[in-house]
Coordinates of C-alpha atoms and ligand atoms in Angstrom, one line a residue:
M1 CA 0.0 0.0 0.0
T2 CA 1.4 3.4 -0.9
S3 CA 0.5 6.6 0.9
S4 CA -0.5 9.5 -1.4
A5 CA 1.0 11.9 1.2
R6 CA 4.3 10.1 1.1
P7 CA 4.5 8.5 -2.3
Y8 CA 8.2 7.6 -2.1
L9 CA 8.2 6.0 1.4
N10 CA 8.8 2.3 1.3
R11 CA 6.4 -0.3 2.6
R12 CA 8.4 -1.1 5.7
L13 CA 8.1 2.5 6.9
A14 CA 4.7 3.4 5.4
E15 CA 2.9 3.3 8.8
F16 CA 5.5 5.7 10.4
G17 CA 4.6 9.2 9.4
T18 CA 6.0 12.3 11.2
T19 CA 5.9 11.8 14.9
I20 CA 3.2 13.1 17.1
F21 CA 5.9 15.2 18.9
A22 CA 6.4 17.3 15.8
E23 CA 2.7 18.0 15.6
M24 CA 2.3 18.8 19.2
S25 CA 5.4 20.9 19.5
A26 CA 4.2 22.9 16.5
L27 CA 0.8 23.4 18.3
A28 CA 2.7 24.5 21.4
V29 CA 4.4 27.2 19.4
T30 CA 1.3 28.5 17.6
T31 CA -0.8 28.6 20.8
G32 CA 1.9 29.6 23.3
A33 CA 1.0 26.6 25.3
I34 CA 3.4 25.0 27.9
N35 CA 5.0 22.0 26.2
L36 CA 4.8 19.0 28.5
G37 CA 4.8 16.7 25.4
Q38 CA 8.3 15.8 24.5
G39 CA 10.6 14.5 27.3
F40 CA 13.6 16.8 27.4
P41 CA 14.7 18.9 30.4
D42 CA 14.4 22.7 30.2
T43 CA 17.5 23.1 32.3
D44 CA 21.0 21.8 31.3
G45 CA 22.9 19.2 33.4
P46 CA 25.9 19.9 35.7
E47 CA 27.9 22.9 34.8
E48 CA 31.2 21.1 35.3
I49 CA 30.1 18.4 32.7
R50 CA 29.2 21.1 30.2
E51 CA 32.6 22.7 30.8
A52 CA 34.3 19.3 30.3
A53 CA 32.7 19.2 26.8
V54 CA 34.0 22.8 26.1
R55 CA 37.5 21.8 27.4
A56 CA 37.6 18.7 25.2
L57 CA 36.5 20.7 22.2
R58 CA 39.1 23.4 22.8
D59 CA 41.9 20.9 23.6
G60 CA 41.2 19.2 20.3
R61 CA 40.0 15.9 21.9
G62 CA 37.3 14.2 19.8
N63 CA 37.1 16.8 17.1
Q64 CA 38.1 14.1 14.6
Y65 CA 36.6 10.6 14.2
P66 CA 36.9 8.9 17.6
P67 CA 37.6 5.1 17.7
G68 CA 34.7 3.0 16.4
P69 CA 33.7 1.4 19.7
G70 CA 34.0 4.8 21.5
I71 CA 36.9 6.4 23.3
P72 CA 38.6 4.2 25.9
E73 CA 38.0 6.8 28.6
L74 CA 34.2 6.5 28.1
R75 CA 34.2 2.7 27.7
N76 CA 36.2 2.4 30.9
A77 CA 33.7 4.8 32.7
I78 CA 30.7 2.8 31.5
A79 CA 32.2 -0.5 32.7
A80 CA 33.1 1.1 36.0
H81 CA 29.5 2.4 36.4
Q82 CA 28.0 -1.0 35.8
Q83 CA 30.4 -2.5 38.3
H84 CA 29.9 0.1 40.9
R85 CA 26.1 0.4 40.7
Y86 CA 25.2 -3.2 40.0
G87 CA 28.2 -5.4 40.5
L88 CA 28.2 -6.3 36.7
T89 CA 31.6 -6.8 35.2
Y90 CA 32.1 -5.8 31.6
D91 CA 35.4 -5.7 29.7
P92 CA 35.6 -2.2 28.3
D93 CA 37.4 -3.4 25.2
T94 CA 35.1 -6.2 24.1
E95 CA 31.8 -5.8 26.0
V96 CA 31.1 -2.0 25.7
L97 CA 30.0 -0.1 22.7
V98 CA 29.3 3.7 22.5
T99 CA 26.4 4.7 20.3
A100 CA 24.7 7.8 19.0
G101 CA 22.2 7.8 21.9
A102 CA 20.1 4.9 23.0
T103 CA 18.1 5.4 19.8
E104 CA 21.0 4.2 17.6
A105 CA 21.8 1.4 20.1
I106 CA 18.2 0.1 19.7
A107 CA 18.3 0.4 15.9
A108 CA 21.8 -1.2 15.5
T109 CA 20.9 -4.0 18.0
L110 CA 17.7 -4.9 16.1
L111 CA 19.4 -4.6 12.7
A112 CA 22.2 -6.8 13.9
L113 CA 20.2 -9.5 15.6
L114 CA 17.0 -10.0 13.6
E115 CA 16.4 -12.1 10.5
P116 CA 13.5 -11.0 8.4
G117 CA 10.2 -12.3 9.8
D118 CA 11.7 -12.8 13.3
E119 CA 9.3 -11.9 16.1
V120 CA 10.1 -9.4 18.8
V121 CA 8.0 -9.5 21.9
A122 CA 7.8 -6.0 23.4
L123 CA 6.0 -4.3 26.1
E124 CA 3.1 -2.1 24.9
P125 CA 2.8 0.9 25.0
Y126 CA 6.2 1.1 23.2
Y127 CA 8.8 3.9 23.1
D128 CA 8.2 5.2 19.6
S129 CA 11.5 4.2 18.0
Y130 CA 11.0 0.4 18.8
A131 CA 8.2 -0.2 16.2
A132 CA 10.1 1.7 13.5
S133 CA 13.4 0.0 14.3
I134 CA 11.8 -3.5 14.3
A135 CA 10.2 -2.6 11.0
M136 CA 13.5 -1.4 9.5
A137 CA 15.1 -4.7 10.5
G138 CA 12.3 -6.6 8.8
G139 CA 11.1 -8.1 12.1
R140 CA 7.6 -8.5 13.4
R141 CA 6.5 -6.8 16.6
V142 CA 4.4 -8.8 19.1
P143 CA 3.0 -6.6 21.8
V144 CA 2.3 -7.5 25.4
T145 CA 0.1 -4.8 26.8
L146 CA 0.7 -3.4 30.2
R147 CA -2.7 -3.0 31.8
P148 CA -3.9 -0.6 34.6
D149 CA -4.1 -2.4 37.8
A150 CA -4.3 -0.8 41.2
G151 CA -2.8 2.5 40.1
R152 CA 0.0 1.0 38.0
F153 CA 0.4 -0.3 34.5
T154 CA 1.2 -4.0 35.1
L155 CA 2.8 -6.7 33.1
D156 CA 0.7 -9.9 32.9
L157 CA 3.3 -12.6 33.0
D158 CA 1.0 -15.2 31.5
E159 CA 0.4 -13.0 28.6
L160 CA 4.1 -12.6 28.2
R161 CA 4.6 -16.3 28.2
A162 CA 1.8 -16.8 25.7
A163 CA 3.3 -14.2 23.3
V164 CA 6.5 -16.3 22.9
T165 CA 6.4 -18.6 19.9
D166 CA 9.0 -20.6 17.9
R167 CA 9.5 -17.5 15.8
T168 CA 10.4 -15.3 18.7
R169 CA 14.0 -14.0 18.4
L170 CA 14.1 -11.7 21.3
L171 CA 12.3 -9.9 24.1
L172 CA 12.5 -6.1 24.1
I173 CA 12.1 -4.8 27.6
N174 CA 12.1 -1.2 28.9
T175 CA 12.4 -0.5 32.6
P176 CA 11.8 2.1 34.1
H177 CA 9.1 2.2 31.4
N178 CA 8.2 5.1 29.2
P179 CA 5.4 6.3 29.0
T180 CA 3.7 4.5 31.9
G181 CA 6.3 5.1 34.6
T182 CA 6.2 1.5 35.7
V183 CA 9.4 0.1 37.2
L184 CA 9.4 -3.7 36.9
T185 CA 9.8 -5.4 40.2
R186 CA 12.4 -8.0 41.2
A187 CA 9.7 -10.7 40.9
E188 CA 8.6 -9.5 37.4
L189 CA 12.2 -9.3 36.2
A190 CA 13.0 -12.8 37.6
A191 CA 10.0 -14.2 35.7
I192 CA 11.1 -12.5 32.5
A193 CA 14.6 -13.9 33.0
E194 CA 13.3 -17.4 33.6
L195 CA 11.2 -17.3 30.5
A196 CA 14.2 -16.0 28.4
V197 CA 16.4 -18.9 29.7
E198 CA 13.7 -21.5 29.3
R199 CA 13.0 -20.5 25.7
D200 CA 16.6 -19.6 24.9
L201 CA 15.8 -16.0 23.9
L202 CA 17.9 -12.9 23.6
V203 CA 16.8 -10.0 25.7
V204 CA 17.3 -6.3 24.8
T205 CA 16.7 -4.0 27.7
D206 CA 16.4 -0.3 27.5
E207 CA 17.4 1.1 30.8
V208 CA 17.9 4.8 30.0
Y209 CA 15.9 5.8 33.1
E210 CA 18.0 3.6 35.4
H211 CA 18.7 6.6 37.7
L212 CA 15.2 8.0 37.7
V213 CA 13.4 5.8 40.2
F214 CA 11.4 7.2 43.1
D215 CA 10.2 6.4 46.6
D216 CA 11.2 2.8 47.3
A217 CA 11.3 1.6 43.7
E218 CA 14.6 0.0 42.7
H219 CA 16.1 -0.4 39.3
I220 CA 17.5 -3.9 38.8
P221 CA 19.3 -4.6 35.5
L222 CA 18.0 -7.7 33.8
A223 CA 21.6 -8.7 33.2
T224 CA 22.0 -9.4 36.9
F225 CA 19.6 -12.3 36.9
P226 CA 20.8 -15.9 36.6
G227 CA 21.5 -17.0 33.0
M228 CA 21.0 -13.4 31.7
R229 CA 24.4 -11.8 31.4
E230 CA 25.3 -13.8 28.3
R231 CA 21.9 -13.3 26.6
T232 CA 21.2 -9.7 27.4
V233 CA 22.0 -6.5 25.5
T234 CA 21.7 -3.6 28.0
I235 CA 21.2 -0.1 26.6
G236 CA 22.0 3.0 28.5
S237 CA 22.3 6.7 27.7
A238 CA 23.7 9.9 29.1
G239 CA 20.8 12.0 27.9
K240 CA 18.2 11.4 30.6
T241 CA 20.7 10.7 33.5
Y242 CA 22.7 13.9 33.1
S243 CA 20.2 16.2 31.4
F244 CA 22.0 16.6 28.1
T245 CA 19.6 15.0 25.7
G246 CA 21.1 16.8 22.7
W247 CA 24.5 15.2 23.1
K248 CA 23.2 11.8 22.0
V249 CA 25.7 9.6 23.8
G250 CA 24.4 6.1 24.5
W251 CA 25.9 2.7 25.0
V252 CA 25.5 -1.0 24.8
T253 CA 26.9 -3.5 27.3
A254 CA 26.7 -7.2 26.5
A255 CA 28.8 -10.3 25.9
P256 CA 31.6 -10.0 23.3
E257 CA 29.7 -11.9 20.5
L258 CA 26.6 -9.6 21.0
V259 CA 28.6 -6.4 21.1
S260 CA 30.5 -7.5 18.0
A261 CA 27.2 -8.1 16.2
V262 CA 25.8 -4.7 17.2
R263 CA 29.0 -3.0 16.2
S264 CA 28.8 -4.5 12.7
A265 CA 25.4 -2.7 12.2
K266 CA 26.4 0.5 14.1
Q267 CA 29.5 1.1 12.0
Y268 CA 27.4 1.6 8.9
L269 CA 24.8 3.8 10.6
T270 CA 26.8 6.6 12.1
F271 CA 30.2 4.9 12.4
V272 CA 31.0 7.3 15.3
S273 CA 29.5 10.4 16.8
A274 CA 29.7 13.0 19.5
G275 CA 33.5 13.0 19.9
P276 CA 34.1 15.8 22.4
F277 CA 30.9 14.8 24.3
Q278 CA 32.2 11.4 24.9
Y279 CA 35.0 12.9 27.0
A280 CA 32.4 14.9 29.0
V281 CA 30.2 11.9 29.5
A282 CA 33.2 9.9 30.8
E283 CA 33.5 12.6 33.5
A284 CA 29.8 12.5 34.2
L285 CA 29.8 8.8 34.8
A286 CA 32.5 9.4 37.5
L287 CA 30.2 11.8 39.4
P288 CA 29.8 10.8 43.1
D289 CA 26.6 8.9 44.1
T290 CA 25.3 12.1 45.7
Y291 CA 24.8 13.5 42.2
Y292 CA 22.2 10.8 41.5
D293 CA 20.6 11.1 44.9
D294 CA 20.1 14.9 44.5
F295 CA 18.9 14.4 40.9
R296 CA 16.4 11.8 41.9
R297 CA 15.1 13.9 44.8
A298 CA 14.7 17.0 42.6
M299 CA 12.8 15.0 40.0
A300 CA 10.6 13.3 42.6
T301 CA 9.5 16.8 43.8
R302 CA 8.5 17.6 40.2
R303 CA 6.7 14.4 39.8
D304 CA 4.7 15.1 43.0
L305 CA 4.0 18.6 41.8
L306 CA 2.6 17.4 38.5
A307 CA 0.9 14.3 39.7
T308 CA -0.9 16.2 42.5
G309 CA -1.9 19.0 40.2
L310 CA -3.3 16.5 37.6
T311 CA -5.3 14.8 40.3
E312 CA -6.7 18.1 41.5
A313 CA -7.6 18.9 37.9
G314 CA -9.7 15.8 37.8
F315 CA -7.5 13.3 36.0
D316 CA -7.1 9.7 37.2
V317 CA -3.3 9.7 37.7
F318 CA -0.9 6.8 37.6
R319 CA 1.8 7.9 40.0
P320 CA 5.0 6.9 38.2
A321 CA 7.7 4.9 40.1
G322 CA 10.2 6.1 37.5
T323 CA 11.0 8.1 34.3
Y324 CA 10.2 11.7 33.3
F325 CA 6.5 11.1 32.7
V326 CA 3.0 10.9 34.3
T327 CA 0.3 9.0 32.5
A328 CA -3.2 10.1 33.3
D329 CA -6.7 8.8 32.4
I330 CA -9.0 11.4 31.0
R331 CA -12.2 9.5 31.5
P332 CA -13.1 11.2 34.8
L333 CA -13.1 14.5 32.9
G334 CA -15.8 13.0 30.6
E335 CA -13.4 12.4 27.8
K336 CA -12.4 9.2 26.1
D337 CA -10.3 10.0 23.1
G338 CA -6.8 11.0 24.0
F339 CA -6.0 12.2 20.4
A340 CA -8.9 14.6 20.4
F341 CA -8.2 15.7 23.9
C342 CA -4.5 16.5 23.2
R343 CA -5.3 18.3 20.0
A344 CA -7.8 20.5 21.9
L345 CA -5.8 20.9 25.1
P346 CA -3.5 23.8 24.0
E347 CA -6.5 26.0 23.1
R348 CA -8.5 24.8 26.1
A349 CA -5.9 25.0 28.8
G350 CA -2.6 26.2 27.3
V351 CA -0.8 22.9 27.9
V352 CA 0.5 20.3 25.5
A353 CA 0.4 16.6 26.3
I354 CA 0.9 13.4 24.2
P355 CA -1.9 10.9 23.6
N356 CA -0.6 7.5 24.7
A357 CA -2.4 5.8 21.9
V358 CA 0.5 6.6 19.6
F359 CA 2.6 4.1 21.6
Y360 CA 0.1 1.3 21.0
D361 CA -0.8 -1.1 18.2
D362 CA -4.0 -1.7 20.2
R363 CA -5.1 2.0 19.9
E364 CA -8.3 1.2 21.7
A365 CA -6.3 0.1 24.8
G366 CA -4.4 3.3 24.8
A367 CA -7.2 5.7 23.9
P368 CA -8.1 7.2 27.3
F369 CA -4.5 7.8 28.4
V370 CA -2.3 10.9 28.0
R371 CA 1.3 11.6 29.0
F372 CA 2.7 14.7 30.6
A373 CA 6.5 15.3 31.1
F374 CA 7.7 16.7 34.4
C375 CA 11.4 17.2 33.5
K376 CA 10.7 20.9 33.6
K377 CA 11.3 23.8 36.0
E378 CA 9.1 23.8 39.0
E379 CA 7.6 27.2 38.1
V380 CA 6.7 25.9 34.7
L381 CA 5.0 22.9 36.2
E382 CA 3.2 25.1 38.7
E383 CA 1.9 27.3 35.9
A384 CA 0.8 24.2 33.9
V385 CA -1.0 22.8 36.8
T386 CA -2.8 26.1 37.5
R387 CA -3.9 26.2 33.9
L388 CA -5.1 22.6 34.0
R389 CA -7.2 23.2 37.1
A390 CA -9.4 25.4 35.0
L391 CA -10.5 22.5 32.9
Ligands
PLP1 C1 14.6 9.1 25.5 C2 14.6 7.6 25.3 C3 15.5 6.9 24.5 C4 16.4 7.6 23.5 O1 17.6 8.0 24.2 P1 18.7 8.8 23.4 O2 19.9 8.6 24.1 O3 18.3 10.3 23.4 O4 18.7 8.3 22.0 C5 15.4 5.5 24.4 N1 14.5 4.9 25.1 C6 13.6 5.5 25.9 C7 12.6 4.7 26.7 C8 13.6 6.9 26.0 O5 12.7 7.5 26.8

């Protein structure tokens, strides 16, 4: 089927038009609405890390092609971080690969590991690049839908088991989960790990929000579970953790054979990227634990501000255990179509949100949910909440 609007776009990508973020950000501009759509901070990360990037650039470090796998300083720092935080040991030379953000890590991993027609079981709602990357790799996505249950979007482990077939090549997991804010528990992760081992599956796990967990939620990397280290590709990124989303420095940690496969695909995508930023991110990864504690505390305050405000405005709020986002149910406001709601919201209330349905194959399941980002200044969130209370 060809789309008349995009006559040249191939069949693999035909269903992926321009992203909702472009449409909603344009609406924010024309209406002057507060943009809580896209998940990027409105404040840069630590000054000393920004200065480290300036210094690298001035000193001529990284201004020419860095090494294909990433500069040794950064690979060492990534390995040290996995060791220090999680007790996971990776060889910086053979088990770490620096990528152009987590986005390229996801694309390269799927391009490297999938044969055409292979099935990828992924948690729905999906982060938006998953479906497109699976499609570009010729794979087939098989969603397992997280369903609202007691204030949390919950994984049904029986549904997950049932989704695995003889054609399943890998499980694509994301925890802390965007857009729902769910952080998978130790028991849920253990069950995923058991299934992967039992069915001999590879697991790709997107852990870009590893440091953004709140209250007593704990991020536990899937690679730490029995039998998982050798079958898991773990994806991380500096963007969300250090509030430099524009730098696009991400990474993969995995067994040598897996890293080698991913590197084969990655070298023909970007080859390398972000030279001077790699030096700065190496310094960021060496920040003391207090950095993460302070960051988490500041973000938890913002989450509370937004979640409470949305509740007072009449939404049914899923208080996130992690990430940048609050998902809210619009039905208590007498609405049921998140698309229509989000298209009207800038005019009605001067705030931009994203309809979660864009993250679903099962649009019906996602219809009543909308996503607001809280990685914004407190005064911005306060103003947004004041506007939304007028709904
Ligand atoms: C933001 C985000 C990414 C992309 O990270 P980059 O490093 O900016 O490419 C990947 N996965 C999830 C779940 C995200 O929210």
